Coordinates of N, CA, C and O in Angstrom, one line a residue:
X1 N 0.8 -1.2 0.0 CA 0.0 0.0 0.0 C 0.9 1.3 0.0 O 0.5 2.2 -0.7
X2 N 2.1 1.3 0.9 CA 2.7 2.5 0.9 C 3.8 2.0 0.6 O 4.3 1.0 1.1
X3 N 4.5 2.9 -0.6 CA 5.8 2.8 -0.7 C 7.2 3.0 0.1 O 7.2 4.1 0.7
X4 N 8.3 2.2 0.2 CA 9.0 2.8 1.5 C 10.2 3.8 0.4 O 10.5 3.9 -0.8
X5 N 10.6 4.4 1.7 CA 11.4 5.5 1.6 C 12.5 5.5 1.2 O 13.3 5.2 2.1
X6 N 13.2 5.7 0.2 CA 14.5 5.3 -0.7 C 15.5 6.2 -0.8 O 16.6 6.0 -1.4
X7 N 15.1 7.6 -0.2 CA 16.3 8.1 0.3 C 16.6 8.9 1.3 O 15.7 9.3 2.1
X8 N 17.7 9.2 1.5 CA 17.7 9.4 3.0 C 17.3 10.7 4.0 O 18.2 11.6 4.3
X9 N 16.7 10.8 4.1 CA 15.9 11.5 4.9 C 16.6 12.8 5.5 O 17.6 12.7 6.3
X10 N 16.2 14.1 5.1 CA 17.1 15.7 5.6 C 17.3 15.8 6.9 O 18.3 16.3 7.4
X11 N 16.4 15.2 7.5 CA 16.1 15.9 8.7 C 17.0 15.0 9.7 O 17.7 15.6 10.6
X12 N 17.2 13.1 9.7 CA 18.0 12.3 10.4 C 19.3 12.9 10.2 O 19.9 13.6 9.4
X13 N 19.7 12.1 11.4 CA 21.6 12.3 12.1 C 21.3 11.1 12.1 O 20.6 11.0 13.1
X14 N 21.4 9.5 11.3 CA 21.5 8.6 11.2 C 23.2 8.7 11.2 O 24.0 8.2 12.1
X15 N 23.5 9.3 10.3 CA 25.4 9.3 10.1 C 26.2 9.8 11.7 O 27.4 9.3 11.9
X16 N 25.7 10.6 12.6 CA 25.9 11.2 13.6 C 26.1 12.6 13.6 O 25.7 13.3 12.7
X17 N 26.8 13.0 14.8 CA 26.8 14.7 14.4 C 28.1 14.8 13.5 O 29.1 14.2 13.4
X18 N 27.7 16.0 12.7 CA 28.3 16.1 12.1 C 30.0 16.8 12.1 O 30.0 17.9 12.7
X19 N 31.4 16.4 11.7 CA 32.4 17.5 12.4 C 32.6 18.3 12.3 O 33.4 18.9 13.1
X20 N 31.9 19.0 11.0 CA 32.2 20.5 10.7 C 31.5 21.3 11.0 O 31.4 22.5 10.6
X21 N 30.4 20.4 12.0 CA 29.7 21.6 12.5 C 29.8 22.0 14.1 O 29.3 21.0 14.7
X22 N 30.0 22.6 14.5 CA 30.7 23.3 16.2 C 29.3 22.8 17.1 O 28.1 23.0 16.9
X23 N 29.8 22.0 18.1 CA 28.3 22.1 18.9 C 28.8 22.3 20.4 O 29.9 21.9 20.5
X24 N 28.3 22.8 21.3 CA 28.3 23.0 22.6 C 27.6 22.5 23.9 O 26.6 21.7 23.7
X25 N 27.7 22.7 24.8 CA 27.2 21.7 25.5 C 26.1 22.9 25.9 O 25.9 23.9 25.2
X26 N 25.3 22.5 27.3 CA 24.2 23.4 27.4 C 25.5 24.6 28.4 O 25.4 25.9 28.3
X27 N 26.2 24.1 29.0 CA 27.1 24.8 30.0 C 28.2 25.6 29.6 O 28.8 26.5 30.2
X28 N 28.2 25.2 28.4 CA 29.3 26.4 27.7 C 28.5 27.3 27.0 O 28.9 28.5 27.1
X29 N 27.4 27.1 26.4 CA 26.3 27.9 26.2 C 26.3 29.2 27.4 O 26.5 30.4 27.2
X30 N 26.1 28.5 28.3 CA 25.8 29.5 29.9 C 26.9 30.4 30.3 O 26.8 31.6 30.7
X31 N 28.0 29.4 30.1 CA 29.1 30.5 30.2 C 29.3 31.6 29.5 O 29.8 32.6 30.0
X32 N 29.1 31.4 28.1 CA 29.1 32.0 27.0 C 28.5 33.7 27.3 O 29.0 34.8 27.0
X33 N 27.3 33.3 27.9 CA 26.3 34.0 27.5 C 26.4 34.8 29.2 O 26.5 36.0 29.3
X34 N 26.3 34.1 30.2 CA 27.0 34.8 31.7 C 28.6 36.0 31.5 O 28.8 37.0 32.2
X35 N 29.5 35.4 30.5 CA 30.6 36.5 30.4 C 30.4 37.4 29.7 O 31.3 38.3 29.4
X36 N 29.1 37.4 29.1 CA 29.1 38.6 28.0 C 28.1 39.4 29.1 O 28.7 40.4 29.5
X37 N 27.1 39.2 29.5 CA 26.3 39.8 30.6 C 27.6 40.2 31.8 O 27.2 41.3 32.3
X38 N 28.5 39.9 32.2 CA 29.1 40.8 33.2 C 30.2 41.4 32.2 O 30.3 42.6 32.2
X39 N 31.0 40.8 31.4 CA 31.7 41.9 30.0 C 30.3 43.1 29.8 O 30.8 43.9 29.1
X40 N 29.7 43.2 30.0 CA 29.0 44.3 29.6 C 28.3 45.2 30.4 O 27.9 46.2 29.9
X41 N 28.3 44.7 31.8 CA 28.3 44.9 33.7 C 29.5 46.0 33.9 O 29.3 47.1 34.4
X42 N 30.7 45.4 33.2 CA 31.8 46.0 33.3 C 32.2 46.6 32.4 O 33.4 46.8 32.7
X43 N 32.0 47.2 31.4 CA 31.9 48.4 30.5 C 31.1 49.0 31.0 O 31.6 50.0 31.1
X44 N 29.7 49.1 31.6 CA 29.0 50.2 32.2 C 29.7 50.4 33.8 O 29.4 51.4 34.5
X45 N 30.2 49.8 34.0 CA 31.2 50.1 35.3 C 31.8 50.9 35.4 O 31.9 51.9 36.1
X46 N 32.6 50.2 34.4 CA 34.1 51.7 33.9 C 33.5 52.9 33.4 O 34.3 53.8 33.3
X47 N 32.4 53.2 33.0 CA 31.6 54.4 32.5 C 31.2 55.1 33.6 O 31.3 56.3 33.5
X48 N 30.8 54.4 34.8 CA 30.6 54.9 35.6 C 31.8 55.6 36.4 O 31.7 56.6 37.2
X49 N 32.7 54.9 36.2 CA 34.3 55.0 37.2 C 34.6 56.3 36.9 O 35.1 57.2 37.7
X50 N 34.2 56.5 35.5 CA 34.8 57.8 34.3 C 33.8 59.0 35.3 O 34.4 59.9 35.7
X51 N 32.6 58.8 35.5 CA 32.4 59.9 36.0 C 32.1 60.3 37.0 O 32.2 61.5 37.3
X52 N 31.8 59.3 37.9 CA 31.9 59.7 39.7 C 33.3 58.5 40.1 O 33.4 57.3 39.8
X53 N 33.9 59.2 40.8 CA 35.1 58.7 41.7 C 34.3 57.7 42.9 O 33.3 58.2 43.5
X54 N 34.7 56.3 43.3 CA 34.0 55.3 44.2 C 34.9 54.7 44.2 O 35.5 54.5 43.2
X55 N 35.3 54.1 45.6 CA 35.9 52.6 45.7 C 35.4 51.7 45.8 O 36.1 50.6 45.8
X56 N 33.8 51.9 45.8 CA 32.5 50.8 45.9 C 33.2 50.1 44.2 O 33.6 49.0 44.0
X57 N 33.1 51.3 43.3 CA 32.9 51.0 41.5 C 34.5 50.1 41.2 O 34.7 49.2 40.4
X58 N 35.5 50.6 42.0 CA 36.8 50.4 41.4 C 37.0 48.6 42.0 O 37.6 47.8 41.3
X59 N 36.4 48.3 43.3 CA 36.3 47.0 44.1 C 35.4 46.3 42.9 O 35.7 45.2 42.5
X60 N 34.1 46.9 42.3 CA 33.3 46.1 41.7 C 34.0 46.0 40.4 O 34.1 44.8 40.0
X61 N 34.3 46.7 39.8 CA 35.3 46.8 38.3 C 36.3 45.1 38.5 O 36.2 44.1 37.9
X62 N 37.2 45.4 39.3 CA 38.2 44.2 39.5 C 37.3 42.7 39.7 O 37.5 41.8 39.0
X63 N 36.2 42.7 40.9 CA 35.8 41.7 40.8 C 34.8 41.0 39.9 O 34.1 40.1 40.3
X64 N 34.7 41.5 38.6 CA 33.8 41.8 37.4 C 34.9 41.2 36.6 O 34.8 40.2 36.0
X65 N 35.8 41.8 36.6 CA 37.1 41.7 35.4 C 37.6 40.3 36.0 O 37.8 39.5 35.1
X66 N 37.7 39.9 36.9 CA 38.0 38.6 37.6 C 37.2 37.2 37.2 O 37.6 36.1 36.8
X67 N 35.2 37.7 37.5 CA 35.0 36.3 37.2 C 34.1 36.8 35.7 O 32.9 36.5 35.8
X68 N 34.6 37.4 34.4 CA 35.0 37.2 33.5 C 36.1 36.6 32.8 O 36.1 36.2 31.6
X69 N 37.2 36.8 33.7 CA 38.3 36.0 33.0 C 38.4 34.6 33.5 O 39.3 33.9 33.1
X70 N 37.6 34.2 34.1 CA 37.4 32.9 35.0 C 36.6 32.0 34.1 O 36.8 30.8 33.8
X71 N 35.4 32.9 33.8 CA 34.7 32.6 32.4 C 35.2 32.1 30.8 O 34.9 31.2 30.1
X72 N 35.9 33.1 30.7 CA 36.6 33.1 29.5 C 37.9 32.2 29.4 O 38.5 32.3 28.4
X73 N 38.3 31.3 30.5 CA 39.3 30.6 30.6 C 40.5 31.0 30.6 O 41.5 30.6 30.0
X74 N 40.4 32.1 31.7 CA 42.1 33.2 32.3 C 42.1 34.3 31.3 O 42.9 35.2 31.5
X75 N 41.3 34.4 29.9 CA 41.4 35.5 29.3 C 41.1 37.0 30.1 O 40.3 37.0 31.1
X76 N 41.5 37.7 29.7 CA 41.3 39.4 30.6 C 40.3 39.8 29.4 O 40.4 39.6 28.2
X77 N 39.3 40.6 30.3 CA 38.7 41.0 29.6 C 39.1 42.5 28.9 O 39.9 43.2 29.7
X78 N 38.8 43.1 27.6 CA 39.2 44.2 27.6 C 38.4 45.6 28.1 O 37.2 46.0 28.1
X79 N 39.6 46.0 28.3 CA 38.3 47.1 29.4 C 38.5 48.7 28.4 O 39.2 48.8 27.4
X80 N 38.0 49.6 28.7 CA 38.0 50.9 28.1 C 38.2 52.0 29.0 O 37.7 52.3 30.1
X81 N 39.3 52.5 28.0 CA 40.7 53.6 28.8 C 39.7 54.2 29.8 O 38.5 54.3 29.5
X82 N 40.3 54.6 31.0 CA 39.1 55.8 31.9 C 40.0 57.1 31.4 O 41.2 57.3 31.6
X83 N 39.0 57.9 30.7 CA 39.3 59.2 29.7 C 38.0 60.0 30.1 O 37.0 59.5 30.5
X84 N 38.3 61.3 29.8 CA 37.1 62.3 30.2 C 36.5 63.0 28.9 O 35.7 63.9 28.8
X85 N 37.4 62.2 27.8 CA 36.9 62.7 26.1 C 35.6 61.8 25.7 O 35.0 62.0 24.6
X86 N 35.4 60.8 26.7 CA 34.2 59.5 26.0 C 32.6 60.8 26.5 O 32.4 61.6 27.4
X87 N 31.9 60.4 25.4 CA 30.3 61.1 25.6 C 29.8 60.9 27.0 O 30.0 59.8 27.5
X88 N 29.1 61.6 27.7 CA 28.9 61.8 29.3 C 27.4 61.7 28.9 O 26.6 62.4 28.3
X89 N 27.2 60.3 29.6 CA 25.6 59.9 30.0 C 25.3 60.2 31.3 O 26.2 60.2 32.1
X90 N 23.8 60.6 31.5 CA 23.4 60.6 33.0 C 23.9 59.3 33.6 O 24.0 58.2 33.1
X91 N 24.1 59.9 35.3 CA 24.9 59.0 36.2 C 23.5 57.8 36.3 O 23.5 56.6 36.0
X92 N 22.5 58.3 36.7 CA 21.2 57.6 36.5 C 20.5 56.8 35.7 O 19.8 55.9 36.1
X93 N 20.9 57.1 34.4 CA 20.7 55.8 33.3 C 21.6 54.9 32.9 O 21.4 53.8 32.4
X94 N 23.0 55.5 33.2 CA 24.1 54.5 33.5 C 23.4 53.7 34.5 O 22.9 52.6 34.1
X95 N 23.2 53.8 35.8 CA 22.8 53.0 36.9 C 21.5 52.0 36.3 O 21.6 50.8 36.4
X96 N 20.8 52.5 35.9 CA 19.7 52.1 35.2 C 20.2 50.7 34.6 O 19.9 49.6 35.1
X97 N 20.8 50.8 33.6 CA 21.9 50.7 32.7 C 22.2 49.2 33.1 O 21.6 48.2 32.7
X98 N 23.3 49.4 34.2 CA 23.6 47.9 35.1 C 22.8 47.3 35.8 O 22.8 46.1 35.9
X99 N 22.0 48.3 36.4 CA 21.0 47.0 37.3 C 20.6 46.0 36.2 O 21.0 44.9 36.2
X100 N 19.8 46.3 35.4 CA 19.7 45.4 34.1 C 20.3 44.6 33.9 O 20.0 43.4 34.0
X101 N 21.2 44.9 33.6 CA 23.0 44.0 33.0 C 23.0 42.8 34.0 O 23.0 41.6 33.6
X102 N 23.1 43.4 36.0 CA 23.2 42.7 36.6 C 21.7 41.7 36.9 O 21.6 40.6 37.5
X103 N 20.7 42.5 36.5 CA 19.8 41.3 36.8 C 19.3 40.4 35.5 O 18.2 39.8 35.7
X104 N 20.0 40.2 34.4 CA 20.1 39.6 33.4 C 21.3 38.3 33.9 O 21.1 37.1 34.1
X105 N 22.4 39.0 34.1 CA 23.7 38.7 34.7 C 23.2 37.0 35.7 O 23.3 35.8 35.6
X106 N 22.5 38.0 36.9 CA 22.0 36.5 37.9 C 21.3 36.0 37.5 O 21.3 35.0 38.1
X107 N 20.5 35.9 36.7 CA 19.5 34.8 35.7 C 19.7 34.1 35.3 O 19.0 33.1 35.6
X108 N 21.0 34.0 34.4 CA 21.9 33.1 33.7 C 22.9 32.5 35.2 O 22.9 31.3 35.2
X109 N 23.5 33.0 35.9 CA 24.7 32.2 37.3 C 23.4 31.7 37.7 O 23.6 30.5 37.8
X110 N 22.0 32.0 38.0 CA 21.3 31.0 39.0 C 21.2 29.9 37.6 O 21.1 28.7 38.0
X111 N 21.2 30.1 36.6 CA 20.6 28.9 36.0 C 22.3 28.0 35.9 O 22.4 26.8 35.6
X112 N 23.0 28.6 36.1 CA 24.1 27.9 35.6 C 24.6 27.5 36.7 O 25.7 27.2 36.5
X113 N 24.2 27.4 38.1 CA 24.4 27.4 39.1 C 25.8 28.2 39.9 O 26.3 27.4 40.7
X114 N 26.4 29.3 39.7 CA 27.4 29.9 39.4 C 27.3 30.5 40.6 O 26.9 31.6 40.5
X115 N 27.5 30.2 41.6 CA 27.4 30.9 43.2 C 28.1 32.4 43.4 O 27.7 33.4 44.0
X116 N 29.4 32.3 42.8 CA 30.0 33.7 42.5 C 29.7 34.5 42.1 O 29.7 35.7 42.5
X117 N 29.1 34.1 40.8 CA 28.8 35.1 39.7 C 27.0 35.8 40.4 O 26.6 36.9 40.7
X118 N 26.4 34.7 40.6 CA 25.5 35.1 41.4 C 25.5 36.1 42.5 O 24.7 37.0 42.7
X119 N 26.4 35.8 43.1 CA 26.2 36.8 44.2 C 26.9 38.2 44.3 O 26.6 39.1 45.1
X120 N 28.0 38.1 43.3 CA 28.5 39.1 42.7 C 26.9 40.2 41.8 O 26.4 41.3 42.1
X121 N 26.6 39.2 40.9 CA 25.6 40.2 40.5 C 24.5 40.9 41.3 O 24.1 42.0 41.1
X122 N 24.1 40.1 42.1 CA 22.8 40.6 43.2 C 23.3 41.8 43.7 O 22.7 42.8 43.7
X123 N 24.8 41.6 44.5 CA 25.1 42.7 45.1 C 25.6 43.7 44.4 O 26.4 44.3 45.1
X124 N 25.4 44.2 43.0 CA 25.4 45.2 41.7 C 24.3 45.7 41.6 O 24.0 46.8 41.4
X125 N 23.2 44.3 41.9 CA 21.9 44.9 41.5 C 21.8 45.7 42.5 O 21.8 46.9 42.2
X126 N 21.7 45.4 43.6 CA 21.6 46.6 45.1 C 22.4 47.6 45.4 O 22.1 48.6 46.0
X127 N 23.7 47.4 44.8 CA 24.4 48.6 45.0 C 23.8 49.9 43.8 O 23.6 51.1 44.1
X128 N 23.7 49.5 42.8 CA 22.7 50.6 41.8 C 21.5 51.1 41.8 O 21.1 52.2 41.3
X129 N 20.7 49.9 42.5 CA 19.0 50.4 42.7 C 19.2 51.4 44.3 O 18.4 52.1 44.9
X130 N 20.5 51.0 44.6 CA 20.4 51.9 46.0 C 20.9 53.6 45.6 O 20.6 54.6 46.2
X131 N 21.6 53.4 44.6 CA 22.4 54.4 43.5 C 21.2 55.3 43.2 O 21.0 56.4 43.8
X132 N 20.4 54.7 42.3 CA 18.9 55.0 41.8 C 18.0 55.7 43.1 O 17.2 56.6 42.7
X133 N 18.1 55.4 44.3 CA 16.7 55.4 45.1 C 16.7 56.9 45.5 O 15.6 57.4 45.8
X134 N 17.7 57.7 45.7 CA 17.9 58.8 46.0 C 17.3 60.0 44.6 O 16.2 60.5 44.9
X135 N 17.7 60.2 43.9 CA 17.3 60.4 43.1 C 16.2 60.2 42.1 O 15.9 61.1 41.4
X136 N 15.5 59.0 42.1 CA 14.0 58.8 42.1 C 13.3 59.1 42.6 O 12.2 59.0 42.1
X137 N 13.3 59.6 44.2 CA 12.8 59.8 45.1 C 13.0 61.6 45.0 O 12.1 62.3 45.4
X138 N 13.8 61.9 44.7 CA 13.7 63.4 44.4 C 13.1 63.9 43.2 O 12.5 64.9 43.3
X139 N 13.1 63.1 42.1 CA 12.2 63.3 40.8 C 11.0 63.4 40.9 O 10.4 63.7 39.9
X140 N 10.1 63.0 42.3 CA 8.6 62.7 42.0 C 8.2 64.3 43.0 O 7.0 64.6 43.1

């Protein structure tokens, strides 16, 4: 009644995976995607470093730059010169800015189970929504 199928089918991995094509695991996935979320924590860091002086920012900068290269397998991440010629954003939407970063940031360490990176980010998120609360609170 039904004819069988005589060739081989697009969609099967009968042959297996294939080698020229790159595959990853679900965890390097996570990693992946956790070092670009604090690589990008830490570009709005150093933005911020650029325009208010903090030892809170310069302690969070290092340990940012830390478990990104931890991430990246001892690579450093690259950071950007602190210069007073880069375009001047409000300190406020910079802050804005990272809480984001950092609550994107712990999303991915809780799923990746990343206890550092987690807790690193949480306490970014609170250090900027604390940044934020002063000044929101004066705006209304």
């Amino acid at each position: 009644m039904y004819e069988p199928i005589r060739a081989k089918s697009v969609h099967s991995t009968v042959d297996g995976p294939n080698p020229d094509f790159p595959h990853r695991s679900r965890e390097e996935e996570l990693d992946i995607q956790l070092a670009g979320h604090l690589a990008a924590l830490l570009a709005v860091t150093d933005e911020l470093r650029a325009t208010q002086a903090s030892t809170d920012l310069d302690t969070a900068a290092e340990r940012l730059a830390e478990q990104v290269g931890r991430l990246r397998g001892g690579r450093t991440p690259v950071r950007a010169p602190m210069s007073g010629t880069r375009r001047e954003r409000g300190a406020a939407a910079l802050h804005r800015r990272a809480h984001a970063l950092a609550g994107r940031a712990l999303v991915v360490a809780a799923s990746r189970a990343d206890t550092a990176a987690a807790i690193l980010s949480a306490e970014r998120m609170d250090a900027h929504a604390a940044a934020l609360e002063p000044r929101e609170l004066a705006s209304r």
